[in-house]
Coordinates of C-alpha atoms and ligand atoms in Angstrom, one line a residue:
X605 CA 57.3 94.0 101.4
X606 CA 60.8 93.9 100.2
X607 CA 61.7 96.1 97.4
X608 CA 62.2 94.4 93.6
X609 CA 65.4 96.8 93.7
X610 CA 67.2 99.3 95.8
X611 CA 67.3 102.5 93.2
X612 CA 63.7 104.0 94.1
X613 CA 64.3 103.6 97.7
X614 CA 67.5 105.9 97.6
X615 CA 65.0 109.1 96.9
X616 CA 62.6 108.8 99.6
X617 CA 63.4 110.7 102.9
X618 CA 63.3 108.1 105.4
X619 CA 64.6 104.8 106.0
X620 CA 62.4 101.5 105.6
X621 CA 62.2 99.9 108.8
X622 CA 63.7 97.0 107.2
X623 CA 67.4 98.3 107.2
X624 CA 67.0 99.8 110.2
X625 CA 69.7 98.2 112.4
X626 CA 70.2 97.9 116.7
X627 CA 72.3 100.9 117.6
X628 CA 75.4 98.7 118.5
X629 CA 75.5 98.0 114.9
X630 CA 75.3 101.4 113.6
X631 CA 78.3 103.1 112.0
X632 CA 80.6 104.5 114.4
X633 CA 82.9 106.4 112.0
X634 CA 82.0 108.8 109.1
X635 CA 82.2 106.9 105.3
X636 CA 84.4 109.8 104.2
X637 CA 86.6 110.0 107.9
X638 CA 89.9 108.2 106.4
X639 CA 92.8 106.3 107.9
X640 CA 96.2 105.6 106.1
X641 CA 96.8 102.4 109.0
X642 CA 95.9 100.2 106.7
X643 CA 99.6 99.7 104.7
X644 CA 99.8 100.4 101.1
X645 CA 102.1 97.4 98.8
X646 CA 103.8 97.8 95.8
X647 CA 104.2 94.7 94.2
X648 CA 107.2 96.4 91.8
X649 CA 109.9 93.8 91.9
X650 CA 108.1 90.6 93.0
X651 CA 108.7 88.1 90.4
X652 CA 112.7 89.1 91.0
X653 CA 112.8 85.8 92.7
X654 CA 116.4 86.0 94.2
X655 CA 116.4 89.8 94.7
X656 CA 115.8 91.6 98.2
X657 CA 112.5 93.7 97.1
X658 CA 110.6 90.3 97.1
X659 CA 111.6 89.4 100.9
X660 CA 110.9 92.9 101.5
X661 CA 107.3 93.0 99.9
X662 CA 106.6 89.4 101.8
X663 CA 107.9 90.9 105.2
X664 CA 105.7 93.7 104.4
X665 CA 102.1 91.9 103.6
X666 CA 102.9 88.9 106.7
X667 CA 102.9 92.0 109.0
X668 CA 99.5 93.7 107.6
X669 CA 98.4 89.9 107.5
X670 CA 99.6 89.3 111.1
X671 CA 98.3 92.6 112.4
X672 CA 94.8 93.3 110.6
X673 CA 94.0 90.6 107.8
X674 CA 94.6 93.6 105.0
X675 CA 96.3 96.0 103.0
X676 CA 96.5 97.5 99.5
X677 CA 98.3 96.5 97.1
X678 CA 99.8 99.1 93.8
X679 CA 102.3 98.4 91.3
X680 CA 100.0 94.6 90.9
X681 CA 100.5 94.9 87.0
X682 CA 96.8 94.7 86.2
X683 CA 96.0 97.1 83.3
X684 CA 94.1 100.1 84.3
X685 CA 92.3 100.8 81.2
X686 CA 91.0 96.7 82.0
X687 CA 90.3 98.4 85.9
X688 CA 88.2 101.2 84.1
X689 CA 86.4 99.4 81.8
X690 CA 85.5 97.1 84.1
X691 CA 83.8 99.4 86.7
X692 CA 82.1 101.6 84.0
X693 CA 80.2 98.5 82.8
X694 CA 79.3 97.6 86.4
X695 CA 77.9 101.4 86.9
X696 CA 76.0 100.9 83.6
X697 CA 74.5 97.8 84.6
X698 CA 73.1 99.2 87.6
X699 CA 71.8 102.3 85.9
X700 CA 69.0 99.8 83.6
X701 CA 66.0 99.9 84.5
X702 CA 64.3 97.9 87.0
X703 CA 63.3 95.1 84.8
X704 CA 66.3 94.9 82.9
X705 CA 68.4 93.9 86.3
X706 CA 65.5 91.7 87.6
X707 CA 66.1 89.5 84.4
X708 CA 68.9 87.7 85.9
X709 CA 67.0 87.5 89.6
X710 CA 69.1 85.2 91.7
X711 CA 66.2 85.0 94.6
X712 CA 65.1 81.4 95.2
X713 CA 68.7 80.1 95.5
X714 CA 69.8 80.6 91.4
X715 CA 73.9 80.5 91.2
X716 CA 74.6 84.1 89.7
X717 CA 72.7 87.0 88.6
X718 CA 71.2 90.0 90.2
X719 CA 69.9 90.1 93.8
X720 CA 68.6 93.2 96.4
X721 CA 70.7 93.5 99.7
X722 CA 71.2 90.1 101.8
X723 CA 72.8 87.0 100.9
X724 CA 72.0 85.9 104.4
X725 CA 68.5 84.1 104.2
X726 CA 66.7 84.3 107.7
X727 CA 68.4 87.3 108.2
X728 CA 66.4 89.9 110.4
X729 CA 68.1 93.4 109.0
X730 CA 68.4 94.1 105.4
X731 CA 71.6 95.8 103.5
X732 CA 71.3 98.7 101.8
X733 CA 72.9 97.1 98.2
X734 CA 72.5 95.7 95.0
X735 CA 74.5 92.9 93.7
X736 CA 75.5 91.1 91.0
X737 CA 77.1 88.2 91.0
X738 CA 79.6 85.8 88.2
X739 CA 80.7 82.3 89.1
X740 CA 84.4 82.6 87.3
X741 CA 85.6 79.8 88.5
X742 CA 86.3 76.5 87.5
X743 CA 85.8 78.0 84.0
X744 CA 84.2 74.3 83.4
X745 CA 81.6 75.1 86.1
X746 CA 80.7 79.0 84.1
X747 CA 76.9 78.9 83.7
X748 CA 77.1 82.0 80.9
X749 CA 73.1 82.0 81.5
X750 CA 73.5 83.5 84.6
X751 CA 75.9 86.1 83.6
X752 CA 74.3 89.7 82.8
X753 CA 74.6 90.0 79.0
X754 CA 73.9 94.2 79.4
X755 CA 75.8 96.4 79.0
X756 CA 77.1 95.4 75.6
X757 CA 80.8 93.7 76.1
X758 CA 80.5 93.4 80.0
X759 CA 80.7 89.4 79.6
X760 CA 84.4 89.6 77.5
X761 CA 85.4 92.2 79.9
X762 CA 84.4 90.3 83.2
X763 CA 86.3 87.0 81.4
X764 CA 89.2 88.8 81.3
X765 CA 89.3 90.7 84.8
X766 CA 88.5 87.0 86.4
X767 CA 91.6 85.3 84.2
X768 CA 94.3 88.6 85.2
X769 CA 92.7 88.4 89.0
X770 CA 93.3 84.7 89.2
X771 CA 96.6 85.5 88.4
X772 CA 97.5 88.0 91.1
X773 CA 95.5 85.9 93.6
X774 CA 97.5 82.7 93.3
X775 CA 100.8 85.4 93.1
X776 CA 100.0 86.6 96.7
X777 CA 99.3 83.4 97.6
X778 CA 103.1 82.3 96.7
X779 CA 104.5 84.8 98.5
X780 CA 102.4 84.3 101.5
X781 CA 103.1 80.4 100.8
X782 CA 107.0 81.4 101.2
X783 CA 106.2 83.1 104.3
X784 CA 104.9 80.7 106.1
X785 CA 107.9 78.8 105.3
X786 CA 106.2 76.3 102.7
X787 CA 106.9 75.7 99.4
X788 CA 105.8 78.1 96.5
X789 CA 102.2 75.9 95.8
X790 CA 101.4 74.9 99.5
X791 CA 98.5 77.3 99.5
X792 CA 97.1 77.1 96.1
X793 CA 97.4 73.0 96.2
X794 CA 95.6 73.4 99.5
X795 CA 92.8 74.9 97.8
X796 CA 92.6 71.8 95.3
X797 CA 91.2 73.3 92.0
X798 CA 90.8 76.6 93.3
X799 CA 87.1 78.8 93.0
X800 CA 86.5 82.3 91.7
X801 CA 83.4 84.7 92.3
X802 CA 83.0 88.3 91.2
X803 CA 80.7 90.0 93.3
X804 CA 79.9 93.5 92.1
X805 CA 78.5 96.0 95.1
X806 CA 76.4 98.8 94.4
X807 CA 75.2 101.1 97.5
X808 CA 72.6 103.5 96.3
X809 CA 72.6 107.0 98.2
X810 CA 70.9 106.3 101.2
X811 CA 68.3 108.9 103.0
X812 CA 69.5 107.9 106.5
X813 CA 73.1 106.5 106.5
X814 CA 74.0 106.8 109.9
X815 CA 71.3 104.0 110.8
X816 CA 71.8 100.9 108.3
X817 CA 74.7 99.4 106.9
X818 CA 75.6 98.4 103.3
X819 CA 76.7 95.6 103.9
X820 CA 77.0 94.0 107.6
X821 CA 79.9 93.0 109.7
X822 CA 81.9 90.2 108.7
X823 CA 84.6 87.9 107.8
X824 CA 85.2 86.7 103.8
X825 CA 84.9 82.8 104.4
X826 CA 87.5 81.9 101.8
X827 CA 91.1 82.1 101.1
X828 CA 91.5 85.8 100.2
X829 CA 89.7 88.5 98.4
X830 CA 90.3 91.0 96.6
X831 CA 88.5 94.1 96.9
X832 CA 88.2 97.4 94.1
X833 CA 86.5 100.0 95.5
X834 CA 86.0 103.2 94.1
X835 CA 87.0 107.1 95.3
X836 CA 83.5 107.0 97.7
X837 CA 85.0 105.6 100.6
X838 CA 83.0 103.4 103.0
X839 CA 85.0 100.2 103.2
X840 CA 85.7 99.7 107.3
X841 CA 87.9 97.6 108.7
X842 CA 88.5 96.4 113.0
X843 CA 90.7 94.9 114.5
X844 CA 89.3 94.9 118.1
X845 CA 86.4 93.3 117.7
X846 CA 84.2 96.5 116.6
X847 CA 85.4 98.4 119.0
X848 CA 86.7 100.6 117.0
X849 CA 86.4 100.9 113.6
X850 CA 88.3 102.5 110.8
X851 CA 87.4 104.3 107.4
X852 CA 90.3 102.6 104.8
X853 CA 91.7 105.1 102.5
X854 CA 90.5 104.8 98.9
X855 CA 93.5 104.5 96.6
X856 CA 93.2 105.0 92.7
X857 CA 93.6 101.9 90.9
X858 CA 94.4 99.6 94.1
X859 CA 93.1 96.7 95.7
X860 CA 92.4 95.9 99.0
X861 CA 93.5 92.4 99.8
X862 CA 91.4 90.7 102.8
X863 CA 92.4 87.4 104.3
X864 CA 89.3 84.9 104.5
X865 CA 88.4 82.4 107.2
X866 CA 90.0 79.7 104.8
X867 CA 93.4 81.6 104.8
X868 CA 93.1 82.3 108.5
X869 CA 92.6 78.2 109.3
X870 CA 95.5 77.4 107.2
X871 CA 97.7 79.4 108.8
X872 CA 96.4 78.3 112.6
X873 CA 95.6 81.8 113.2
X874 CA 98.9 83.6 112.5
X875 CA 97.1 85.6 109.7
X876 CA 94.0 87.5 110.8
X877 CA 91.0 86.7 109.1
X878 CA 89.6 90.8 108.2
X879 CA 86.8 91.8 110.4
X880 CA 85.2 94.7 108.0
X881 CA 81.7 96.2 107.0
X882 CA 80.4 98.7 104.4
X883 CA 78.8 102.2 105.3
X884 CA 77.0 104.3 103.1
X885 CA 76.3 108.1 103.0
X886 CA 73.5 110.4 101.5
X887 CA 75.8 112.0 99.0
X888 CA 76.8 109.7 97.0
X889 CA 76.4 106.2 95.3
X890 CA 79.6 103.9 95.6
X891 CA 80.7 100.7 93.9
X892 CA 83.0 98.1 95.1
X893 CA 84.0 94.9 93.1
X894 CA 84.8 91.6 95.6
X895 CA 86.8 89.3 93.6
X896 CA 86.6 85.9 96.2
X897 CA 89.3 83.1 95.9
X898 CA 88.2 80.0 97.4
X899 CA 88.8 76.4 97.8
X900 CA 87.2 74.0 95.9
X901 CA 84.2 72.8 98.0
X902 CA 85.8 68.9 99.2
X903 CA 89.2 70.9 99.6
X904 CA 90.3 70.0 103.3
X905 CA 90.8 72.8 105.8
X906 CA 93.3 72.5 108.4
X907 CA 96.5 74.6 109.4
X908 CA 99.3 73.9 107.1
X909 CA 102.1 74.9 109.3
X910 CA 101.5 74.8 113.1
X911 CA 104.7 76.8 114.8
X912 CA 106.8 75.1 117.5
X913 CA 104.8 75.7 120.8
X914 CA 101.7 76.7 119.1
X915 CA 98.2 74.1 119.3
X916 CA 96.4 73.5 116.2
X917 CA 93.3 75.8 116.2
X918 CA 91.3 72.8 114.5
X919 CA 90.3 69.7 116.2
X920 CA 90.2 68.0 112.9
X921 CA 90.2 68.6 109.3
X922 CA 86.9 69.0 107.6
X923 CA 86.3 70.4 103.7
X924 CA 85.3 73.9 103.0
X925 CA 82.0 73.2 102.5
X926 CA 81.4 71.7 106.0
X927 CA 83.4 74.8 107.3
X928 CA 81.1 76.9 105.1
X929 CA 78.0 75.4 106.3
X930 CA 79.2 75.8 110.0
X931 CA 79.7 79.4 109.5
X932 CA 76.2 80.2 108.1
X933 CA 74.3 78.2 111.0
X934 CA 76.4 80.0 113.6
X935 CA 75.6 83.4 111.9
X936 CA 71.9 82.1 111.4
X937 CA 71.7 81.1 115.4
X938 CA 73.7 84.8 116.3
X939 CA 70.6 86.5 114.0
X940 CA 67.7 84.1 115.7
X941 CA 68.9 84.6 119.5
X942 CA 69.3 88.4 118.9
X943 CA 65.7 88.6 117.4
X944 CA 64.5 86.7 120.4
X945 CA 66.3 89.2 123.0
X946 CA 64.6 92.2 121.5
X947 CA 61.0 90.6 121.4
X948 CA 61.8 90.2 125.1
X949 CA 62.8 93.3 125.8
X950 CA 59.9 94.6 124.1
X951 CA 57.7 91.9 126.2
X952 CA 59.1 93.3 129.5
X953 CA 59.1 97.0 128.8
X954 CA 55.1 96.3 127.8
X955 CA 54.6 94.6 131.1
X956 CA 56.1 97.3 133.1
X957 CA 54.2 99.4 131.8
X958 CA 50.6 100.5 133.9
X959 CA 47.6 98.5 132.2
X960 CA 46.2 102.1 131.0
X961 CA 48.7 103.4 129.1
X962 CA 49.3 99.5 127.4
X963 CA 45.5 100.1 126.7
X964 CA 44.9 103.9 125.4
Ligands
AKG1081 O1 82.1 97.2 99.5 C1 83.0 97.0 100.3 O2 83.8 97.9 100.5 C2 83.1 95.7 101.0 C3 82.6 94.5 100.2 C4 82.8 93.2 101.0 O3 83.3 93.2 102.0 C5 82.3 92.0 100.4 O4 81.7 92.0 99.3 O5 82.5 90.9 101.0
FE2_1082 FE1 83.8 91.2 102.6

C-alpha cells in the first residue's frame, strides 16, 4: 500500500519496490557531482531600458534559452530575508506530524494542499517526494481553504513571494519578448490572464538513492518556471536527450529559470523547452520551491514569431489546456506501453525457462 507520507520511509534500510525504477532511468550522475555549464545572470541593470547591460543580459539568457532551456539568474531584486523566510516555513511545514500535513490531502483530484510523490495518476513508479501545493494565481481563482494554514504566517509569506515572483516572471518574459523581436507584452498577452502555482518539493533522505528518482524526467508544460533550490544539490538538467546528464550548481539566493513547453511552442522551437529530473541522496533531505507561470487555460498556443525559412512546428493553434491534456495522455500511453514490455519480458524469460525450475 502506498505510504500516508514519505518521512517514515526515509529511516528504513531498503527501498519500497514502489520507487524502484528500470535501470535506464536510474541516476547517472552523483546529486552532489556539480557543473557550472549551466550560465549564471545577473539581472543588475535590466530596467535601464536604453542602456547596453539590458541587450547584454538578453543576449545572454536567448543563448542559455537557445542552447539548454535554463540558467540562473542573481542580482533579480527579490529580498532575501522574503527568500529565507519563505523556505524556513516550507521546512517547518514538512517537519509536522503526519496528520498535521494529511489535513490538506489533495488525493482524489483536490486543487492544492499536500500530496505523497506523483502527480501523474496511472503512473507505474513512484517519486521519492512530498509536495505541497498553492494555486497563486488569478488571485480571484485563490481557494485559501486549500492553503496550509501551519506554520503560523506561511499564508502572508506565500502571498507575498507569489506577488514579487509574478513580477520577475513577466520581467523575463519582456526581455525574452524583445528578443524575439516582439513587442515588450507579446509573451505575457499571449498567455491571456496569466496562471501562478507554487509547488513546494521536499525529498526526504532516501535509503537507496542510486535506484529511484525524486522526481522523474521531464519538461514544465507552461511558459517558464522558476526554480529555488536549496545548498543540497540534486536538480539535473540534459540536453541530449538523457544521454548525459548534468548536476546544476546550487547558488545561494538564485533561481533557476526553466523554459516550459508553452514557451518552447511560442517560440517555434528556438528556445528549448528544459529536459530535467530530481536525484536524491542518503545524506541529506533537500527542498526545492517551483514557482510555474502558465497561460490561462483557453489561452491559444501557437508560435508567435516563425523566422524567415523556418516551418511552424504547430499544425494549428489549440488552447493550453488541449495542449495540456495531449501531454498527459502521451506520458500516460509512454507509462502503459513500458509496463506492457516488462510484463513481456518477464512472460518470455518464464517461458524459456525448463518447466522444473518454473515449478520448484
Ligand atoms: O526539485 C527540483 O530541483 C526540480 C523540481 C521540478 O522540476 C518541478 O517541480 O517541476
Ligand atoms: Fe520541473
Amino acid at each position: 500500500m502506498a505510504p500516508s507520507t514519505l518521512t517514515a520511509l526515509a529511516n528504513e534500510k531498503t527501498l519500497q519496490t514502489s520507487f524502484i525504477r528500470d535501470e535506464e532511468e536510474r541516476p547517472k550522475v552523483a546529486y552532489n557531482k556539480f557543473s557550472d555549464e549551466i550560465p549564471v545572470i545577473s539581472l543588475q541593470g535590466i530596467d535601464d531600458i536604453n542602456g547596453s547591460r539590458r541587450s547584454e543580459i538578453c543576449e545572454k539568457i536567448v543563448n542559455a534559452f537557445e542552447d539548454w532551456g535554463v540558467f540562473q539568474v542573481i542580482d533579480h531584486g527579490i529580498d532575501a530575508e522574503l527568500i529565507s523566510e519563505m523556505t524556513k516555513l516550507a521546512k517547518e511545514f514538512f517537519e509536522l506530524p503526519p496528520d498535521e500535513k494529511l489535513r490538506f490531502d489533495m488525493s482524489g483530484g483536490k486543487k492544492g494542499g499536500f500530496i505523497v510523490s506523483s502527480h501523474l495518476q496511472g503512473e507505474v513508479v513512484q517519486d521519492w517526494r512530498e509536495i505541497v501545493t498553492y494555486f497563486s494565481y488569478p488571485i480571484r481563482a485563490r481557494d485559501y481553504s486549500r492553503w496550509p494554514d501551519k506554520p503560523q504566517g506561511w499564508i502572508a509569506v506565500t502571498e507575498k513571494y507569489s506577488e514579487k515572483l509574478m513580477d520577475l516572471a513577466c520581467k523575463l518574459l519582456e526581455v525574452l519578448s524583445e528578443a524575439m523581436g516582439l513587442e515588450k507584452e507579446a509573451l505575457t498577452k499571449a498567455c491571456v490572464d496569466m496562471d501562478q502555482k507554487v509547488v513546494v518539493n521536499f525529498y526526504p533522505k532516501c535509503p537507496e538513492p542510486d535506484l529511484t528518482l525524486g522526481l522523474k524526467r521531464h519538461t514544465d508544460p507552461g511558459t517558464i518556471t522558476l526554480l529555488l533550490q536549496d545548498q543540497v544539490g540534486g536538480l539535473q538538467a540534459t540536453k541530449d536527450n538523457g544521454k548525459t546528464w548534468i548536476t546544476v550548481q546550487p547558488v545561494e539566493g538564485a533561481f533557476v529559470v526553466n523554459l516550459g513547453d508553452h514557451g518552447h511552442y511560442l517560440s517555434n522551437g528556438r528556445f528549448k523547452n528544459a529536459d530535467h529530473q530530481a536525484v536524491v541522496n542518503s545524506n541529506s533531505s533537500r527542498l526545492s520551491i517551483a514557482t510555474f507561470q502558465n497561460p490561462a487555460p483557453d489561452a491559444k498556443v501557437y508560435p508567435l514569431k516563425i523566422r524567415e525559412g523556418e516551418k511552424a512546428i504547430m499544425d494549428e493553434p489549440i488552447t493550453f489546456a488541449e495542449m495540456y491534456r495531449r501531454k498527459m495522455s502521451k506520458d500516460l500511453e509512454l507509462a502503459r506501453l513500458k509496463k506492457l514490455a516488462k510484463e513481456q519480458t518477464q512472460e518470455a524469460k518464464l517461458e524459456s525457462k525448463p518447466i522444473e525450475e518454473i515449478l520448484a
